[in-house]
Coordinates of C-alpha atoms and ligand atoms in Angstrom, one line a residue:
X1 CA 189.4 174.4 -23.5
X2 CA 188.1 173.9 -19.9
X3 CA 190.5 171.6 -17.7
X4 CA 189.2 168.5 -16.7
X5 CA 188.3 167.6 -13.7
X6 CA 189.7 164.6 -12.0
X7 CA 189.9 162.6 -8.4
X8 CA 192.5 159.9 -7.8
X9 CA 191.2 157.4 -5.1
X10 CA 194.8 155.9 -3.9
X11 CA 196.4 158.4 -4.9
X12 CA 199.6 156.9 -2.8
X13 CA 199.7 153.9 -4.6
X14 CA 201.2 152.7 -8.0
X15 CA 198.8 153.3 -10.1
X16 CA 197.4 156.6 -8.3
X17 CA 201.1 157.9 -8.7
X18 CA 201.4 156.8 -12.5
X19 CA 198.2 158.8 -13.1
X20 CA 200.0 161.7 -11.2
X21 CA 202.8 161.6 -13.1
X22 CA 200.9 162.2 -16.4
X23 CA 198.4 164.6 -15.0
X24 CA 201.5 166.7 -13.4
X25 CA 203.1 166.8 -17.1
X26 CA 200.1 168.8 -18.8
X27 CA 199.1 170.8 -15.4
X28 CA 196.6 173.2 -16.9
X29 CA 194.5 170.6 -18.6
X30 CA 193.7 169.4 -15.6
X31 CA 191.6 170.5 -12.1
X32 CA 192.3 168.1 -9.4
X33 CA 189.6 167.4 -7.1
X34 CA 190.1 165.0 -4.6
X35 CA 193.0 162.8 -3.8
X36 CA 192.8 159.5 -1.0
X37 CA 194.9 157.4 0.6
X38 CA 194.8 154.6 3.0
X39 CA 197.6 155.9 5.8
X40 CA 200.3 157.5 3.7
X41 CA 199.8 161.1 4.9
X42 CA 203.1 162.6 4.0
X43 CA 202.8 160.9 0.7
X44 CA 199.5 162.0 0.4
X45 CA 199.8 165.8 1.4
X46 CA 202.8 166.3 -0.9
X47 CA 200.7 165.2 -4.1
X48 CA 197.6 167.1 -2.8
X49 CA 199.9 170.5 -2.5
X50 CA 201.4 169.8 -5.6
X51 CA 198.5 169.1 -8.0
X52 CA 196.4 172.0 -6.1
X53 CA 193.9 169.4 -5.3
X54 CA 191.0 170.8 -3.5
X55 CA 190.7 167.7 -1.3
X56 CA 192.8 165.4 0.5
X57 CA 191.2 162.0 2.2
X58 CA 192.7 159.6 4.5
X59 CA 190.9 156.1 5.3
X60 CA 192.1 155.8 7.9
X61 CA 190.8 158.5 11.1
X62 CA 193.8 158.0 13.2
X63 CA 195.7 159.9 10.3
X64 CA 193.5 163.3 10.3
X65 CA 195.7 165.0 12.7
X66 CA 198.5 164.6 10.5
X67 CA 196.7 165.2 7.6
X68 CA 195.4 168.5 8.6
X69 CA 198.8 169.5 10.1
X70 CA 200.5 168.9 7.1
X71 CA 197.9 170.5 4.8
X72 CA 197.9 173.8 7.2
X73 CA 197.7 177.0 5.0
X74 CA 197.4 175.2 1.9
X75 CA 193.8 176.0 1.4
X76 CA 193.0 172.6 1.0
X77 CA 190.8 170.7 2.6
X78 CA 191.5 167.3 5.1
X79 CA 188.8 164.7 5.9
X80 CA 189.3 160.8 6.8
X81 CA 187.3 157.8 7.7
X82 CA 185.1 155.9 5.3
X83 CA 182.2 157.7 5.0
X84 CA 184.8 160.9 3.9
X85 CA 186.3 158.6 1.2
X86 CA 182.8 158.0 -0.4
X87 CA 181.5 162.0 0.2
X88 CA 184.4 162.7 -1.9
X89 CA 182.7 161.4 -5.2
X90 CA 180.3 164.3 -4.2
X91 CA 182.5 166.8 -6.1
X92 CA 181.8 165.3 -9.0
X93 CA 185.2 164.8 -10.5
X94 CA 184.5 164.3 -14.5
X95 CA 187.1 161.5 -14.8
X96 CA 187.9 159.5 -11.7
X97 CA 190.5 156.8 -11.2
X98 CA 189.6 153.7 -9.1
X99 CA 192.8 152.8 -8.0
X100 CA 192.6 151.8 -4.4
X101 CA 193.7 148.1 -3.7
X102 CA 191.4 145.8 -2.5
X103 CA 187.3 145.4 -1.5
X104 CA 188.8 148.3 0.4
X105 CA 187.9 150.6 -3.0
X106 CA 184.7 148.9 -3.7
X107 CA 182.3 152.0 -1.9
X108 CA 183.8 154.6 -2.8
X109 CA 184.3 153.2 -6.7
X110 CA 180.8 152.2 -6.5
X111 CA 179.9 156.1 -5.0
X112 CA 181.7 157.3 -8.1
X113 CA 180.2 154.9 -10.5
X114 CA 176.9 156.4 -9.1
X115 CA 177.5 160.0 -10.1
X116 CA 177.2 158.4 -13.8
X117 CA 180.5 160.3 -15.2
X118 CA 183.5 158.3 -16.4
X119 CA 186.0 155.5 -13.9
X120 CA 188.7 154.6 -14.5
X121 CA 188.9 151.2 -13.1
X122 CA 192.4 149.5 -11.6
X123 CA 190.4 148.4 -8.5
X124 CA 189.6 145.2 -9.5
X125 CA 188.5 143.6 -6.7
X126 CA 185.9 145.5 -6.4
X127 CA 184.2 144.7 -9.9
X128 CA 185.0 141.0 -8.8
X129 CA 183.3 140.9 -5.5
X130 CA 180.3 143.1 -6.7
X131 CA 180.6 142.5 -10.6
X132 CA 176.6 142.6 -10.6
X133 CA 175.9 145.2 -8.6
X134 CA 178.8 147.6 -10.1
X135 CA 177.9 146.3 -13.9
X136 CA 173.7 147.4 -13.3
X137 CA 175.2 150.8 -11.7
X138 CA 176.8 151.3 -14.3
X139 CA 173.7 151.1 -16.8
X140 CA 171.6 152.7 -14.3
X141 CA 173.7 156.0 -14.2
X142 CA 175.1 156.0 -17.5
X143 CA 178.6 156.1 -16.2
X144 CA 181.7 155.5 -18.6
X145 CA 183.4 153.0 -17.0
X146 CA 186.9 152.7 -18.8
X147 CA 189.2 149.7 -18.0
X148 CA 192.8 150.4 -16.7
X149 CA 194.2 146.9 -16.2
X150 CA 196.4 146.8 -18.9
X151 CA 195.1 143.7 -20.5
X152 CA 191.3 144.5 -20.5
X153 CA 192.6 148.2 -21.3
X154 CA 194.2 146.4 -24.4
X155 CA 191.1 144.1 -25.0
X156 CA 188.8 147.6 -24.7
X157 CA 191.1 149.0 -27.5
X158 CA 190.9 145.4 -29.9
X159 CA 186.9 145.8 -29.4
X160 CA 187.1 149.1 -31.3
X161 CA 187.8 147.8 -34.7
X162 CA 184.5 145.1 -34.2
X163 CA 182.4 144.8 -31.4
X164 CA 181.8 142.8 -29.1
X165 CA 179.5 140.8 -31.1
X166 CA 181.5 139.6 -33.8
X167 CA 184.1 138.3 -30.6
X168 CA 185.1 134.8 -31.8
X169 CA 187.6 135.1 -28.6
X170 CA 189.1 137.0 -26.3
X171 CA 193.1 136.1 -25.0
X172 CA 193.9 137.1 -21.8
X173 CA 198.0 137.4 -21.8
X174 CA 199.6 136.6 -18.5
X175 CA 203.3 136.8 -17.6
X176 CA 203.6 133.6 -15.7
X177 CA 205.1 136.0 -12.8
X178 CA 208.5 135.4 -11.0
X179 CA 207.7 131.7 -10.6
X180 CA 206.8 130.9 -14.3
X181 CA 209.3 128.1 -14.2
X182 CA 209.1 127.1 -11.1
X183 CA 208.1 123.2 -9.3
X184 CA 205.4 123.6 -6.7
X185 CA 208.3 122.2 -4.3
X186 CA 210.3 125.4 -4.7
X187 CA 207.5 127.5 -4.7
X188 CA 206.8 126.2 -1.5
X189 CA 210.2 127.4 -0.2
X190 CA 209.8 131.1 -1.7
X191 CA 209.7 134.2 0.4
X192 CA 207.7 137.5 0.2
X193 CA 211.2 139.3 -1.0
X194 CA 211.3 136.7 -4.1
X195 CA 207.3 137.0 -4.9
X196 CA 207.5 140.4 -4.7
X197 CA 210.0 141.1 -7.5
X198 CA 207.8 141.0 -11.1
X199 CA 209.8 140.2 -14.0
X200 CA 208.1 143.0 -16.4
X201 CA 206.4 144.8 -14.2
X202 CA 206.4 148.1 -10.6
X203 CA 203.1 147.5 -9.1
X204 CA 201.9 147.4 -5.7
X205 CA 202.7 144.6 -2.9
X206 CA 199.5 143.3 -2.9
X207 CA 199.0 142.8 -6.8
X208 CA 202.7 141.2 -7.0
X209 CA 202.4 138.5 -4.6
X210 CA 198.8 137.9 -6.6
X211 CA 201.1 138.0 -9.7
X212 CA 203.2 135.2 -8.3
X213 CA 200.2 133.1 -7.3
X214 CA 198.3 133.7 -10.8
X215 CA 195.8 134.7 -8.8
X216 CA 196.1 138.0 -10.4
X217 CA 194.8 136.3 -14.1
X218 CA 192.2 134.9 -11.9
X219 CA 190.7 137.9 -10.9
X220 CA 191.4 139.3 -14.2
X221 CA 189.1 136.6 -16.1
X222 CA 186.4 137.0 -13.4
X223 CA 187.3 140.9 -14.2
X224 CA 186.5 140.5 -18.1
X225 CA 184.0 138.3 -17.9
X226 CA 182.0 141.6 -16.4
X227 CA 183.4 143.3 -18.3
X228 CA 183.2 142.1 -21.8
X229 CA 180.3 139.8 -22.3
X230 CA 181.3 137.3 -24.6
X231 CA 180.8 134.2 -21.7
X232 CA 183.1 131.9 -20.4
X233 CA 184.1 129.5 -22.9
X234 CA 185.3 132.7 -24.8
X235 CA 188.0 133.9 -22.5
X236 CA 191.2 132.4 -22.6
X237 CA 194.7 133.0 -20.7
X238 CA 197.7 132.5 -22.7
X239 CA 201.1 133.1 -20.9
X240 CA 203.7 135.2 -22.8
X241 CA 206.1 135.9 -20.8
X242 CA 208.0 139.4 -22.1
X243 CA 204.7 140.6 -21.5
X244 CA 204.5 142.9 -24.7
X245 CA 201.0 141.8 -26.0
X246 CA 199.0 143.0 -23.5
X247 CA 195.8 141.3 -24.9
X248 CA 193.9 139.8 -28.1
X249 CA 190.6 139.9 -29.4
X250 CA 189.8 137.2 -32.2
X251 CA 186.9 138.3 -34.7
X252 CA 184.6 135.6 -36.0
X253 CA 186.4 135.9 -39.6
X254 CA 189.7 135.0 -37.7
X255 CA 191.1 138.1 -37.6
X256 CA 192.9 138.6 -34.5
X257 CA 193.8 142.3 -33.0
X258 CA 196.3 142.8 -30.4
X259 CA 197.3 145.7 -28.7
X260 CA 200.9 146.0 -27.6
X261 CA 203.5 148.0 -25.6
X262 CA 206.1 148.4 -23.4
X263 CA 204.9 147.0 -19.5
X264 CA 204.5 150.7 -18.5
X265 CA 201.0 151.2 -16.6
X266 CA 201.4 154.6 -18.0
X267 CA 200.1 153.3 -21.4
X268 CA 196.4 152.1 -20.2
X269 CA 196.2 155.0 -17.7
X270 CA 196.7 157.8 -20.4
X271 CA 194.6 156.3 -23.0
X272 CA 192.0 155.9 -20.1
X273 CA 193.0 159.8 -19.1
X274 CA 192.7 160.7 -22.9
X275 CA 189.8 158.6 -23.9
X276 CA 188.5 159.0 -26.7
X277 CA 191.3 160.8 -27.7
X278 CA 195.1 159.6 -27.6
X279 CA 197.6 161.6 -25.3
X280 CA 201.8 162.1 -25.8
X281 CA 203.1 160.0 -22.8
X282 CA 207.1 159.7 -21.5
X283 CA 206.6 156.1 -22.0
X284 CA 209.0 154.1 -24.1
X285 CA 208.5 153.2 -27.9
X286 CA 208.4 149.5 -28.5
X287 CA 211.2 148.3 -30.0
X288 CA 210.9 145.3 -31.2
X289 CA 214.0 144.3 -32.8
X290 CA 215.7 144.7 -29.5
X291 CA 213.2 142.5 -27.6
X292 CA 214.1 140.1 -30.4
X293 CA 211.3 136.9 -29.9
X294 CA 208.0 136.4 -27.8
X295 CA 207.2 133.4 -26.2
X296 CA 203.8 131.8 -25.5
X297 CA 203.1 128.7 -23.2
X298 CA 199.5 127.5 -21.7
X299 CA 198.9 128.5 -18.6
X300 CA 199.6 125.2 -16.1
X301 CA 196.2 125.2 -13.9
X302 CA 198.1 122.7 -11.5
X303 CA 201.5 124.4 -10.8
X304 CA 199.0 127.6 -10.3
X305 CA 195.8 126.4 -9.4
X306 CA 194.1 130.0 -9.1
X307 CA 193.5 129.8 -12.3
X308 CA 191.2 127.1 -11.7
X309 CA 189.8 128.3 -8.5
X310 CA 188.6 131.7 -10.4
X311 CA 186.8 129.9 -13.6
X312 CA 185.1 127.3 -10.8
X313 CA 184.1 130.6 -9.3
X314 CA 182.6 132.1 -12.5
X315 CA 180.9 129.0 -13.0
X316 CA 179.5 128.6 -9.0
X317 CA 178.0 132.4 -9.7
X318 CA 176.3 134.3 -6.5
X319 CA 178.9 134.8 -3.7
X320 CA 182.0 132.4 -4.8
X321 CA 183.7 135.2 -6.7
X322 CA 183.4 137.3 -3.7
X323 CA 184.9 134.6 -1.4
X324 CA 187.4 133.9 -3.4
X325 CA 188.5 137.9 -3.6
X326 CA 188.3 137.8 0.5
X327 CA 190.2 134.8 1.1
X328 CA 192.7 135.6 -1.2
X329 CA 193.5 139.2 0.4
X330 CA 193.5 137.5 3.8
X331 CA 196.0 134.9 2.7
X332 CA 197.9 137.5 0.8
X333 CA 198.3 139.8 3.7
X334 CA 199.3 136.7 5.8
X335 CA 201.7 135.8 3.9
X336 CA 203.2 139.2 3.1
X337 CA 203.5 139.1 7.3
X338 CA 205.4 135.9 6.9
X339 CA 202.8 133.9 9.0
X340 CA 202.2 131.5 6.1
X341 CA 203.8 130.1 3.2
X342 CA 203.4 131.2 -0.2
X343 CA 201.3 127.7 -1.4
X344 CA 199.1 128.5 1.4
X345 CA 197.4 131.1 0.0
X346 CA 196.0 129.2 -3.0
X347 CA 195.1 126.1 -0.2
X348 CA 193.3 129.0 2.1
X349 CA 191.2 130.4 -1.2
X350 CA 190.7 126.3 -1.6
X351 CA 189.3 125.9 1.7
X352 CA 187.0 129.0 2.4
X353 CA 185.3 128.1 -1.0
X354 CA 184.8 124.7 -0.1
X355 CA 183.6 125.3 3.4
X356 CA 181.5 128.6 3.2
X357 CA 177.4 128.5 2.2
X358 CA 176.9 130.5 -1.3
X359 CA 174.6 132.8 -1.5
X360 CA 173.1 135.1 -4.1
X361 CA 174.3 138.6 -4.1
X362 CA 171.7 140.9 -5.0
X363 CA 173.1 144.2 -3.5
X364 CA 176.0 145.7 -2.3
X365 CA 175.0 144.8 1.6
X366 CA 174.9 140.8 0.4
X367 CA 178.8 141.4 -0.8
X368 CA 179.7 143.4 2.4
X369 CA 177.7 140.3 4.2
X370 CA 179.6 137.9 2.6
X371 CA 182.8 139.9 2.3
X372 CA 183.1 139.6 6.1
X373 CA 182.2 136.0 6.4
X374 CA 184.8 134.7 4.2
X375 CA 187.2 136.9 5.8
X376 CA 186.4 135.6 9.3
X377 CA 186.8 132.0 8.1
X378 CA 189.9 132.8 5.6
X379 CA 191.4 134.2 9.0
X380 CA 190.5 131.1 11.4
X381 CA 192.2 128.4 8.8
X382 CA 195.5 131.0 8.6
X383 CA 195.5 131.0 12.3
X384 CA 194.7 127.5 12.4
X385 CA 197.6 126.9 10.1
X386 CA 200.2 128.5 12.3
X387 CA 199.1 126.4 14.9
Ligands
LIG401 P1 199.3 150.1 -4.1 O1 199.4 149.2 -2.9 O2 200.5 150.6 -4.7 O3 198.4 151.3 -3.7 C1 197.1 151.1 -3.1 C2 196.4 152.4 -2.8 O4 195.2 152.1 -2.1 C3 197.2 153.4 -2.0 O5 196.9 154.7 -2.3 C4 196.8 153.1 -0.6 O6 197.0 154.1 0.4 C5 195.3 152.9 -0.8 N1 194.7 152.1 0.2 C6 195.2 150.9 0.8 N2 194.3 150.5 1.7 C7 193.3 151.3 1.7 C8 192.1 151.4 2.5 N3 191.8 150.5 3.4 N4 191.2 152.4 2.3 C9 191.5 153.3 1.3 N5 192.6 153.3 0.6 C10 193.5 152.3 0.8 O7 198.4 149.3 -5.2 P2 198.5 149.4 -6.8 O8 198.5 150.8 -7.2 O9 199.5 148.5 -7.3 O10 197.1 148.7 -7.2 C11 195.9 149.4 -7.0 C12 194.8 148.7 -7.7 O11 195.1 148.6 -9.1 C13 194.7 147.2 -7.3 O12 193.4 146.8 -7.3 C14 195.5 146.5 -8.4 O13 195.1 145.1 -8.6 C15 195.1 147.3 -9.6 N6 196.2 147.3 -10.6 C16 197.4 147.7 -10.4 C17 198.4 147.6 -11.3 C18 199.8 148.1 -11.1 O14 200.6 148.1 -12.0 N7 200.2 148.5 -9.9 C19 198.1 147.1 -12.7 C20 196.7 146.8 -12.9 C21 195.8 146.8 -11.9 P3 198.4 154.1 1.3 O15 199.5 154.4 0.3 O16 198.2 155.1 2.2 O17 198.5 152.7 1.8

């Protein structure tokens, strides 16, 4: 059999290195492509020289120096900047994974969308801020676009033994995050250290502290409501907090299909890797006579009002989910600095909804137009915050 080709845009990252770690176990099946990061050169080089990639990409320019130092005699080739990270779809990997954090990921996911292969998406905030515009590329090239967030991963698998159109419901699980049990008066004392330990789960900073805020589910319900259209009053969040159902799928005759694990990203990226196929993984069997009990709660909507800041912004339509994604990075990288305090980043989101003109988005230069509004104002009520 052929190996498969494969790029991993942030590569450097969580997810990128999960998918590296299961590429790296069954070398020959795969050709590596192309391999990004944002900055992390030395991290970068290392997995470019050893998967054999062809190309290593660094966002940012200042790097290529370094990168091309490092990558000396390899044979493989350096590029950075923007407009590299997108020409590296070019090479037409036939599985990519979209794993760059932020609206940061959206051209280049959107680039490899284009070339009508198969994504594999993590990059969520991409499909949130351009969920139209990603959802018709997809139709229009014919791409398979494959879900890697572990719950709409699970929720992809459910949908195999029905269809989407005998969906009764679909439950989002949720972990309630380090401050499940929290007041908001001690969450408003809690520091990046504490928000950025996950009870269940490794992930990236970013994606933590959106863990702790909820704001993760958020973008996750705005995620599968592109994703799978079964509308609004459809999706529900249920928190369950060992975080060993990863998601549900209720039929219309009441049958309800989970699919569960151990919280190991390693599970949704290999059966994206292996799709439609299944793949032997170093992941852990689930045991659940040692886990013992699973717990479910509601989600609380005032305690973590994200949750209610992304339906408002399903329902609002046009630009809100795209504000909302902004302002919450901003915020989030605000208070990863320590300029703000960890409620502020739900109040910021707040306020840059409530203050910015909607719009519709009808391409992807509406969401970069609004992208950068809603960052500009996000930053002015941080810095007016501080003050
Ligand atoms: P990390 O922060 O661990 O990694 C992010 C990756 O993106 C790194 O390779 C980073 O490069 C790169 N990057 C950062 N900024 C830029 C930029 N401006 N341009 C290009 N590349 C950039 O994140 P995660 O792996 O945790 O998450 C990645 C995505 O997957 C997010 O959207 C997240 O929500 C989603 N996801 C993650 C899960 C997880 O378990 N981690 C689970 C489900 C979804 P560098 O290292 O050089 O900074």
């Amino acid at each position: 059999m052929a190996p498969r080709s494969v790029s991993i845009f942030g590569a450097t990252g969580s997810v990128g290195q999960s998918t590296l770690d299961l590429i790296g176990r069954d070398p020959e099946r795969y050709d590596v492509f192309a391999l990004t990061a944002g900055r992390d050169v030395e991290k970068l080089a290392a997995a470019a020289i050893q998967h054999r990639a062809r190309l290593a990409v660094v966002a940012d320019e200042n790097c290529y120096a370094d990168l091309k130092a490092a990558l000396a005699g390899t044979g493989i080739e350096a590029a950075a900047g923007a407009a590299a990270l997108v020409d590296a779809t070019d090479l037409g990997a036939d599985w990519t994974m979209a794993s760059i954090v932020g609206c940061a990921g959206l051209a280049p996911t959107l680039a490899a969308i284009r070339q009508g292969r198969t994504v594999a998406l993590a990059n969520k905030e991409a499909l949130v801020s351009a969920g139209s515009v990603m959802m018709s590329a997809v139709s229009n090239s014919g791409a398979t676009l494959l879900p890697v967030d572990s719950e709409h991963n699970a929720i992809f698998q459910c949908l195999a033994s029905g269809g989407i159109e005998a969906v009764s419901r679909i439950t989002l699980t949720a972990s309630g995050g380090p401050f499940r049990t929290f007041s908001r008066e001690e969450m408003a004392r809690v520091k990046p250290a504490q928000a950025l330990k996950h009870p269940n789960w490794s992930m990236g900073r970013k994606i933590s502290i959106d863990s702790a805020t909820m704001m993760n589910k958020g973008l996750e319900l705005i995620e599968a409501w592109h994703l799978f259209p079964v509308g609004l009053e459809r999706l529900s969040i249920l928190v369950h907090p060992q975080s060993v159902i990863h998601s549900m799928v209720e039929y219309r005759d009441r049958s309800t299909i989970a699919q569960l694990g151990c919280p190991d990203m390693r599970v949704p990226i290999a059966s994206a890797l292996a799709w439609p196929e299944r793949m032997e993984t170093p992941c852990q069997p689930l045991d659940l006579v040692s886990i013992g009990r699973l717990d479910f709660e509601a989600p609380d909507e005032v305690r973590f009002p994200a949750l209610r800041l992304a339906r408002e912004a399903i329902l609002a339509g046009g630009s809100a989910p795209a504000v909302l994604n902004a302002a919450n990075e901003v915020a989030v990288e605000a208070f990863l600095d320590g300029r703000i305090g960890f409620l502020d980043i739900g109040r910021i989101v707040e306020d840059v909804l409530a203050r910015i003109d909607m719009a519709p988005v009808a391409s992807i230069d509406d969401v970069w137009a609004i992208d950068m509004s809603a960052r500009q104002l996000a930053e002015r009520l941080t810095a007016e915050l501080i003050n």
